[in-house]
Short mmCIF file of C-alpha atoms in Angstrom, two decimals:
data_model
loop_
_atom_site.label_atom_id
_atom_site.label_comp_id
_atom_site.label_asym_id
_atom_site.label_seq_id
_atom_site.Cartn_x
_atom_site.Cartn_y
_atom_site.Cartn_z
CA MET A 1 24.04 -37.82 -57.59
CA SER A 2 23.33 -39.63 -60.80
CA ASP A 3 20.17 -41.30 -62.02
CA TRP A 4 19.32 -44.83 -60.93
CA ILE A 5 20.52 -47.60 -63.25
CA SER A 6 19.11 -51.13 -63.39
CA TYR A 7 21.32 -53.62 -61.55
CA ASP A 8 21.34 -55.72 -64.74
CA ARG A 9 23.98 -53.23 -65.94
CA TRP A 10 26.25 -53.52 -62.86
CA GLU A 11 29.22 -54.62 -65.00
CA GLU A 12 29.26 -51.08 -66.45
CA CYS A 13 30.31 -49.74 -63.03
CA VAL A 14 33.95 -50.06 -64.14
CA ARG A 15 33.60 -47.26 -66.69
CA LEU A 16 31.47 -45.13 -64.35
CA GLU A 17 33.98 -45.07 -61.46
CA ARG A 18 35.31 -41.66 -60.40
CA PRO A 19 37.67 -40.58 -57.59
CA GLY A 20 35.70 -39.40 -54.55
CA TYR A 21 32.56 -41.31 -55.57
CA VAL A 22 31.05 -44.67 -54.60
CA PHE A 23 28.02 -46.62 -55.74
CA GLU A 24 24.76 -46.83 -53.82
CA VAL A 25 23.11 -50.19 -54.48
CA THR A 26 19.54 -50.87 -53.31
CA ASN A 27 17.32 -53.92 -53.19
CA GLU A 28 13.53 -54.43 -53.38
CA GLU A 29 13.18 -53.83 -49.64
CA GLY A 30 14.84 -50.42 -49.80
CA GLN A 31 18.08 -51.49 -48.10
CA SER A 32 21.16 -49.59 -49.32
CA LEU A 33 24.81 -50.52 -49.67
CA PHE A 34 27.60 -48.02 -50.40
CA THR A 35 30.46 -49.72 -52.23
CA PRO A 36 33.19 -49.27 -54.81
CA CYS A 37 32.80 -51.14 -58.09
CA ALA A 38 33.35 -54.83 -57.34
CA ILE A 39 32.49 -57.64 -59.73
CA PRO A 40 30.96 -59.81 -58.39
CA LEU A 41 29.38 -57.61 -55.74
CA GLN A 42 29.55 -59.06 -52.22
CA LEU A 43 26.10 -58.52 -50.70
CA PRO A 44 25.47 -58.12 -46.96
CA PHE A 45 24.41 -61.33 -45.21
CA ASP A 46 21.09 -59.82 -44.10
CA TRP A 47 19.82 -58.95 -47.58
CA THR A 48 16.90 -61.25 -48.37
CA SER A 49 16.23 -59.86 -51.85
CA PRO A 50 18.65 -59.26 -54.72
CA PRO A 51 19.87 -55.78 -55.75
CA THR A 52 17.60 -53.93 -58.16
CA ARG A 53 19.37 -50.67 -58.99
CA PHE A 54 22.48 -48.57 -58.41
CA ARG A 55 23.77 -45.02 -58.84
CA LEU A 56 26.98 -43.06 -58.41
CA VAL A 57 27.06 -40.83 -55.29
CA ALA A 58 29.68 -38.62 -53.64
CA GLU A 59 31.70 -40.47 -51.04
CA ALA A 60 30.97 -39.36 -47.47
CA PRO A 61 33.81 -37.48 -45.79
CA PRO A 62 35.77 -39.55 -43.28
CA ARG A 63 34.59 -39.42 -39.67
CA ARG A 64 37.32 -38.65 -37.20
CA SER A 65 37.22 -39.92 -33.68
CA SER A 66 38.28 -37.95 -30.64
CA PRO A 67 41.88 -38.37 -29.50
CA ILE A 68 42.49 -41.10 -26.97
CA PRO A 69 42.85 -39.54 -23.52
CA ALA A 70 46.18 -39.85 -21.78
CA PRO A 71 46.38 -42.57 -19.14
CA GLU A 72 45.72 -41.52 -15.58
CA LYS A 73 48.79 -41.09 -13.42
CA PRO A 74 49.06 -43.58 -10.54
CA ARG A 75 48.30 -42.14 -7.14
#
């Protein structure tokens, strides 16, 4: 993980992007958002305070679901 950067510098995210990494953006209330670089950043509807800082973090591995079970045979 990288050091926190002030959100005032969000436009620099373009040059910080790396494959396999995303940005963690936080607000004053400690809420976090994991996102690729997007200008302007679309904030979640439930954020009541603006973003304050961001950092580059490794992208979480994809979660795989279980296979769908086969349909039951009619009796």
